[in-house]
Coordinates of C-alpha atoms and ligand atoms in Angstrom, one line a residue:
M26 CA -23.6 1.8 -10.3
D27 CA -20.0 2.2 -9.1
Q28 CA -18.4 4.9 -11.2
S29 CA -14.9 4.5 -9.9
P30 CA -12.3 3.2 -12.4
L31 CA -10.9 -0.3 -11.8
I32 CA -7.3 0.9 -12.0
S33 CA -5.6 4.2 -11.1
I34 CA -2.0 4.7 -12.2
V35 CA -0.3 7.2 -10.0
V36 CA 2.9 8.9 -11.2
P37 CA 4.9 11.6 -9.4
C38 CA 6.7 13.8 -11.9
Y39 CA 9.4 16.3 -11.2
D40 CA 11.2 17.7 -14.3
E41 CA 10.2 14.7 -16.4
E42 CA 9.2 16.4 -19.6
A43 CA 11.3 14.1 -21.7
N44 CA 9.8 10.9 -20.3
L45 CA 6.1 11.6 -20.2
S46 CA 5.1 10.9 -23.8
E47 CA 6.9 7.6 -23.8
L48 CA 5.5 6.7 -20.4
Y49 CA 1.9 7.5 -21.6
R50 CA 2.5 5.5 -24.8
R51 CA 3.7 2.4 -23.0
L52 CA 1.1 2.6 -20.2
T53 CA -1.7 3.0 -22.6
T54 CA -0.6 0.1 -24.7
V55 CA -0.6 -2.1 -21.6
L56 CA -3.9 -0.9 -20.4
R57 CA -5.7 -1.2 -23.7
A58 CA -4.5 -4.7 -24.1
M59 CA -6.1 -5.7 -20.8
D60 CA -9.7 -6.7 -20.1
N61 CA -11.8 -3.8 -18.8
S62 CA -9.6 -1.4 -20.8
A63 CA -12.0 1.5 -20.5
S64 CA -11.9 1.5 -16.7
Y65 CA -8.6 3.2 -15.8
E66 CA -7.2 6.7 -15.0
I67 CA -3.7 7.9 -15.2
V68 CA -3.0 10.4 -12.4
L69 CA 0.1 12.5 -13.2
V70 CA 1.3 14.6 -10.3
N71 CA 3.4 17.7 -11.2
D72 CA 5.7 18.2 -8.2
G73 CA 6.5 21.9 -8.9
S74 CA 8.6 21.2 -12.0
S75 CA 10.7 23.9 -13.5
D76 CA 10.7 22.4 -17.0
R77 CA 7.7 21.8 -19.3
T78 CA 6.3 18.9 -17.4
W79 CA 3.0 20.6 -16.6
P80 CA 2.3 21.8 -20.2
V81 CA 3.1 18.3 -21.4
I82 CA 0.7 16.8 -18.8
L83 CA -2.0 19.3 -20.0
S84 CA -1.6 18.3 -23.6
L85 CA -2.0 14.6 -22.6
I86 CA -5.2 15.5 -20.7
N87 CA -6.4 17.4 -23.7
A88 CA -5.9 14.3 -26.0
D89 CA -7.2 11.6 -23.6
S90 CA -9.9 11.7 -20.9
H91 CA -8.2 8.9 -19.0
V92 CA -5.5 11.3 -17.9
V93 CA -5.9 13.5 -14.8
G94 CA -3.4 16.1 -13.7
V95 CA -2.7 17.1 -10.2
N96 CA -0.6 20.3 -10.0
L97 CA 1.2 20.9 -6.7
A98 CA 1.9 24.5 -5.7
H99 CA 5.6 23.9 -5.1
N100 CA 8.2 21.1 -5.0
H101 CA 7.2 18.8 -2.2
G102 CA 9.6 15.9 -2.8
H103 CA 8.9 12.4 -4.2
Q104 CA 7.1 10.9 -1.2
L105 CA 4.6 13.8 -0.7
A106 CA 4.0 14.2 -4.5
L107 CA 3.1 10.5 -4.5
S108 CA 0.9 11.0 -1.4
A109 CA -0.9 13.8 -3.3
G110 CA -1.6 11.4 -6.2
L111 CA -2.7 8.6 -3.8
K112 CA -5.2 11.0 -2.1
N113 CA -6.7 12.1 -5.3
C114 CA -7.1 8.8 -7.2
K115 CA -10.3 6.9 -7.4
G116 CA -9.4 3.4 -8.6
Q117 CA -10.2 0.1 -6.9
R118 CA -6.6 -0.9 -7.5
I119 CA -3.7 1.5 -7.5
F120 CA -0.5 1.1 -9.5
I121 CA 2.4 3.2 -8.4
L122 CA 5.0 4.0 -11.0
D123 CA 7.9 6.4 -11.5
A124 CA 7.9 8.7 -14.5
D125 CA 11.3 7.6 -15.7
L126 CA 10.3 4.1 -16.9
Q127 CA 12.9 2.4 -14.7
D128 CA 10.1 0.1 -13.6
P129 CA 8.4 -1.5 -16.6
P130 CA 4.6 -0.7 -16.8
E131 CA 4.3 -4.0 -18.7
L132 CA 4.3 -5.8 -15.4
L133 CA 0.9 -4.5 -14.5
P134 CA -1.0 -7.6 -15.9
D135 CA 1.1 -9.9 -13.8
M136 CA 0.5 -7.8 -10.7
M137 CA -3.2 -7.8 -11.4
G138 CA -3.1 -11.6 -11.7
L139 CA -1.5 -11.9 -8.2
M140 CA -4.1 -9.5 -6.8
D141 CA -6.9 -11.6 -8.3
Q142 CA -5.5 -14.5 -6.2
G143 CA -6.1 -12.5 -3.1
A144 CA -3.0 -10.2 -2.5
D145 CA -3.6 -6.7 -1.1
V146 CA -0.1 -5.5 -2.1
V147 CA 2.0 -6.8 -5.0
Y148 CA 5.4 -5.1 -4.8
G149 CA 8.1 -5.2 -7.4
Q150 CA 11.4 -6.7 -6.1
R151 CA 14.5 -5.7 -8.0
L152 CA 16.7 -8.6 -9.2
S153 CA 19.1 -6.2 -10.8
R154 CA 19.4 -2.5 -11.4
R155 CA 20.8 -1.5 -14.7
G156 CA 22.0 2.0 -15.5
E157 CA 22.7 3.0 -11.8
N158 CA 26.1 3.6 -10.5
W159 CA 28.0 1.5 -8.0
F160 CA 27.5 4.0 -5.2
K161 CA 23.7 4.1 -5.6
K162 CA 23.4 0.3 -5.7
T163 CA 25.7 -0.3 -2.7
S164 CA 24.1 2.5 -0.6
A165 CA 20.6 1.2 -1.4
A166 CA 21.5 -2.4 -0.6
L167 CA 23.1 -1.3 2.6
F168 CA 20.2 0.9 3.5
Y169 CA 17.6 -1.9 3.2
R170 CA 19.7 -4.2 5.4
C171 CA 20.4 -1.6 8.1
F172 CA 16.7 -0.5 8.1
N173 CA 15.6 -4.0 8.8
R174 CA 18.0 -4.2 11.8
L175 CA 16.8 -1.0 13.3
A176 CA 13.1 -0.7 12.4
D177 CA 10.2 -2.4 14.0
V178 CA 8.6 -3.1 10.6
R179 CA 10.2 -5.5 8.1
L180 CA 10.8 -4.1 4.7
P181 CA 11.2 -6.5 1.8
L182 CA 14.7 -6.2 0.5
D183 CA 15.4 -4.3 -2.7
S184 CA 11.9 -3.0 -3.4
G185 CA 10.9 0.6 -4.0
D186 CA 7.4 2.2 -4.3
F187 CA 6.7 0.3 -7.6
R188 CA 3.7 -1.7 -6.6
L189 CA 0.0 -2.4 -6.9
L190 CA -2.2 -1.6 -3.9
S191 CA -5.8 -2.6 -3.1
R192 CA -8.2 0.1 -2.3
R193 CA -8.7 -1.1 1.3
C194 CA -4.9 -1.0 1.8
L195 CA -4.7 2.5 0.2
N196 CA -7.5 3.8 2.5
I197 CA -5.5 2.9 5.5
L198 CA -2.3 4.4 4.0
N199 CA -4.2 7.7 3.2
A200 CA -5.5 7.8 6.8
M201 CA -1.9 7.8 8.3
P202 CA -1.2 11.4 9.2
E203 CA 2.6 11.5 9.4
Q204 CA 4.4 14.3 7.6
H205 CA 7.7 12.5 7.0
R206 CA 6.4 9.8 4.8
F207 CA 8.3 6.7 3.9
I208 CA 5.6 5.1 1.9
R209 CA 7.1 1.6 1.3
G210 CA 7.6 1.3 5.1
M211 CA 4.1 2.5 5.8
V212 CA 2.7 -0.1 3.4
G213 CA 4.9 -2.7 5.1
W214 CA 3.5 -1.7 8.5
I215 CA -0.1 -2.1 7.2
G216 CA 0.5 -5.7 6.6
M217 CA -2.4 -7.7 5.0
K218 CA -1.4 -10.1 2.2
Q219 CA 1.8 -8.8 0.5
V220 CA 3.3 -10.6 -2.5
A221 CA 6.6 -10.0 -4.3
L222 CA 7.0 -9.9 -8.1
P223 CA 10.7 -10.1 -9.1
Y224 CA 11.8 -8.0 -12.0
H225 CA 14.9 -6.3 -13.5
R226 CA 15.1 -2.6 -13.1
Q227 CA 15.9 -0.6 -16.2
P228 CA 18.0 2.5 -16.8
R229 CA 16.1 5.8 -16.9
F230 CA 14.5 6.5 -20.3
A231 CA 15.6 10.1 -20.2
G232 CA 16.9 12.7 -17.8
A233 CA 18.9 12.3 -14.5
T234 CA 18.0 11.0 -11.1
K235 CA 16.3 13.6 -8.8
Y236 CA 17.8 12.1 -5.7
S237 CA 21.1 13.8 -4.8
F238 CA 23.3 12.4 -2.1
G239 CA 21.8 14.9 0.4
R240 CA 18.2 13.9 -0.5
M241 CA 19.1 10.2 -0.2
L242 CA 20.5 10.9 3.3
H243 CA 17.3 12.8 4.2
F244 CA 15.2 9.9 2.9
A245 CA 17.1 7.4 4.9
A246 CA 16.8 9.5 8.1
D247 CA 13.0 9.9 7.5
A248 CA 12.8 6.1 7.0
V249 CA 14.7 5.2 10.2
T250 CA 13.2 7.9 12.5
G251 CA 9.7 7.1 11.2
F252 CA 9.9 3.4 12.2
S253 CA 12.4 3.1 15.0
I254 CA 13.4 4.8 18.2
K255 CA 16.5 2.6 18.5
P256 CA 18.8 5.5 17.6
L257 CA 17.6 7.2 20.8
R258 CA 18.5 4.1 22.8
L259 CA 21.8 3.8 21.0
A260 CA 22.4 7.5 22.0
T261 CA 21.9 6.5 25.7
Y262 CA 24.3 3.5 25.4
L263 CA 26.8 5.8 23.7
G264 CA 26.4 8.4 26.6
G265 CA 26.9 5.6 29.1
F266 CA 30.0 4.3 27.3
S267 CA 31.6 7.8 27.1
A268 CA 30.8 8.4 30.8
L269 CA 32.7 5.2 31.6
V270 CA 35.7 6.4 29.6
G271 CA 35.4 9.7 31.4
I272 CA 35.5 8.0 34.8
I273 CA 38.6 6.0 33.9
I274 CA 40.3 9.1 32.7
L275 CA 39.2 10.9 35.9
V276 CA 40.6 8.1 38.2
Y277 CA 43.8 8.2 36.2
S278 CA 44.2 12.0 36.6
I279 CA 43.5 11.8 40.3
M280 CA 46.2 9.1 40.7
R281 CA 48.7 11.3 38.8
W282 CA 47.7 14.3 41.0
V283 CA 48.4 12.2 44.1
E284 CA 51.8 11.4 42.7
G285 CA 52.3 15.1 42.3
D286 CA 52.6 14.9 38.5
V287 CA 49.9 17.3 37.4
V288 CA 51.1 19.3 34.4
A289 CA 51.8 16.1 32.4
G290 CA 48.0 15.5 32.3
W291 CA 47.5 17.9 29.4
T292 CA 47.0 15.2 26.7
S293 CA 44.5 13.3 28.7
L294 CA 42.7 16.5 29.6
I295 CA 42.3 17.4 25.9
A296 CA 41.3 13.8 25.1
T297 CA 38.6 13.9 27.8
V298 CA 37.2 17.2 26.6
V299 CA 37.1 16.0 23.0
I300 CA 35.6 12.6 23.7
M301 CA 32.9 14.0 26.1
G302 CA 32.2 17.0 24.0
S303 CA 31.7 15.2 20.7
T304 CA 29.7 12.4 22.3
Q305 CA 27.3 14.9 23.8
L306 CA 26.9 16.7 20.5
L307 CA 26.3 13.4 18.7
V308 CA 23.7 12.4 21.3
L309 CA 22.1 15.8 21.1
G310 CA 22.0 15.6 17.3
V311 CA 20.1 12.3 17.5
F312 CA 17.6 13.9 19.9
G313 CA 17.3 16.8 17.6
E314 CA 16.4 14.7 14.7
Y315 CA 13.4 13.3 16.6
L316 CA 12.5 16.6 18.2
G317 CA 12.5 18.4 14.8
R318 CA 10.2 15.8 13.3
L319 CA 7.9 16.1 16.4
Y320 CA 7.9 19.8 16.0
I321 CA 6.9 19.7 12.3
Q322 CA 4.3 17.1 13.0
A323 CA 2.9 19.2 15.9
K324 CA 2.1 22.0 13.5
Q325 CA -0.3 19.7 11.7
R326 CA 0.2 21.4 8.3
P327 CA -1.5 19.9 5.3
L328 CA 0.8 17.3 3.7
F329 CA 0.8 19.0 0.3
V330 CA -0.8 22.0 -1.4
V331 CA -2.7 21.2 -4.6
E332 CA -2.9 24.2 -6.9
S333 CA -5.3 22.5 -9.3
I334 CA -6.7 19.2 -10.5
V335 CA -7.4 19.1 -14.2
T336 CA -9.4 16.6 -16.2
T337 CA -10.2 16.6 -19.9
Q338 CA -13.7 17.9 -19.1
D339 CA -12.2 21.0 -17.4
L340 CA -10.2 21.8 -20.4
K341 CA -13.2 21.4 -22.7
K342 CA -15.3 23.7 -20.5
N343 CA -12.7 26.4 -20.5
G344 CA -12.3 26.1 -24.3
Ligands
UDP403 N1 10.2 13.0 -8.0 C1 9.2 13.9 -7.5 N2 9.6 14.9 -6.8 C2 10.9 15.1 -6.4 C3 11.9 14.1 -6.8 C4 11.5 13.1 -7.6 O1 8.0 13.8 -7.9 O2 11.2 16.1 -5.7 C5 9.7 11.9 -8.8 C6 10.5 11.7 -10.1 O3 10.0 12.5 -11.2 C7 10.3 10.2 -10.4 C8 10.3 9.6 -9.0 O4 9.9 10.7 -8.1 O5 9.1 9.9 -11.1 C9 11.5 8.9 -8.6 O6 12.6 9.8 -8.7 P1 14.0 9.4 -9.4 O7 13.8 8.6 -10.6 O8 14.8 10.7 -9.6 O9 14.7 8.5 -8.2 P2 15.6 7.2 -8.4 O10 14.9 6.3 -9.3 O11 16.9 7.7 -9.0 O12 15.7 6.7 -7.0
MG404 MG1 14.2 6.7 -11.1

């Protein structure tokens, strides 16, 4: 008989101590109300939290054998923490959720219904985002639109990692070896039958966002470099354009020299140096972004380090 649970809920958690009990309560209410209620697991990944997230996870495991804890050895970031959970879950269908309750767990039955009709991926699509500031909303909206212009894979607009995946889709995702993971893009690349479920995003239940401006920039760079080499091509165009400007300035300088008017060329000289220098640095920077990722990928390190995986049975065994 197949022992694997029907549904795995996978939640990356970084300093989310104030959200976990409410998350567990709401998830469990939803899962118990569904058919097949015994057949689920809640995989909580502790991503090197510095607060009491791991002790809270342990107490949930102690009270309920549906809960499994994956403890990472240090902070790996959202996408790798999620990857660790996705590698270590056993369900036939996998529900990805954030710990902060911005995405309502109550949508699971609707997602299950859509999957019953044959979908491999049911992704939540945000109709609105409450409780997030103007900057976050605008930058996110802009990002999804720019990404689709640059990348070779189409990303549904305004959707995050909140989704239900089929096991066959997850197996392919887990087999993708890249270190800089942009999971929603990777799922988009896999293809198969993907269906949207529109919903309204809620404010965080507690705590603050873990995505600083710097982290958001990193995330966007991983997304674009992971799915497009167009920036490299743009770098070439830019190099070509600046070379053209350089030639025009050169011709102008020679003409002035022929006229015997050499010292007056100081401004154009400085302009040339600045234009050429900064363009070269910019182009080198773009190359560097790709080279750095290639370098890290070449090292073939494991994606994440799991310190321990804890189930209720383990806790009982150790007293
Ligand atoms: N997260 C994580 N590791 C990190 C940062 C975030 O596991 O280094 C988790 C976090 O606990 C949450 C999810 O990733 O469950 C999304 O993070 P957050 O809510 O801060 O992002 P936002 O919704 O503001 O984009
Ligand atoms: Mg959030």
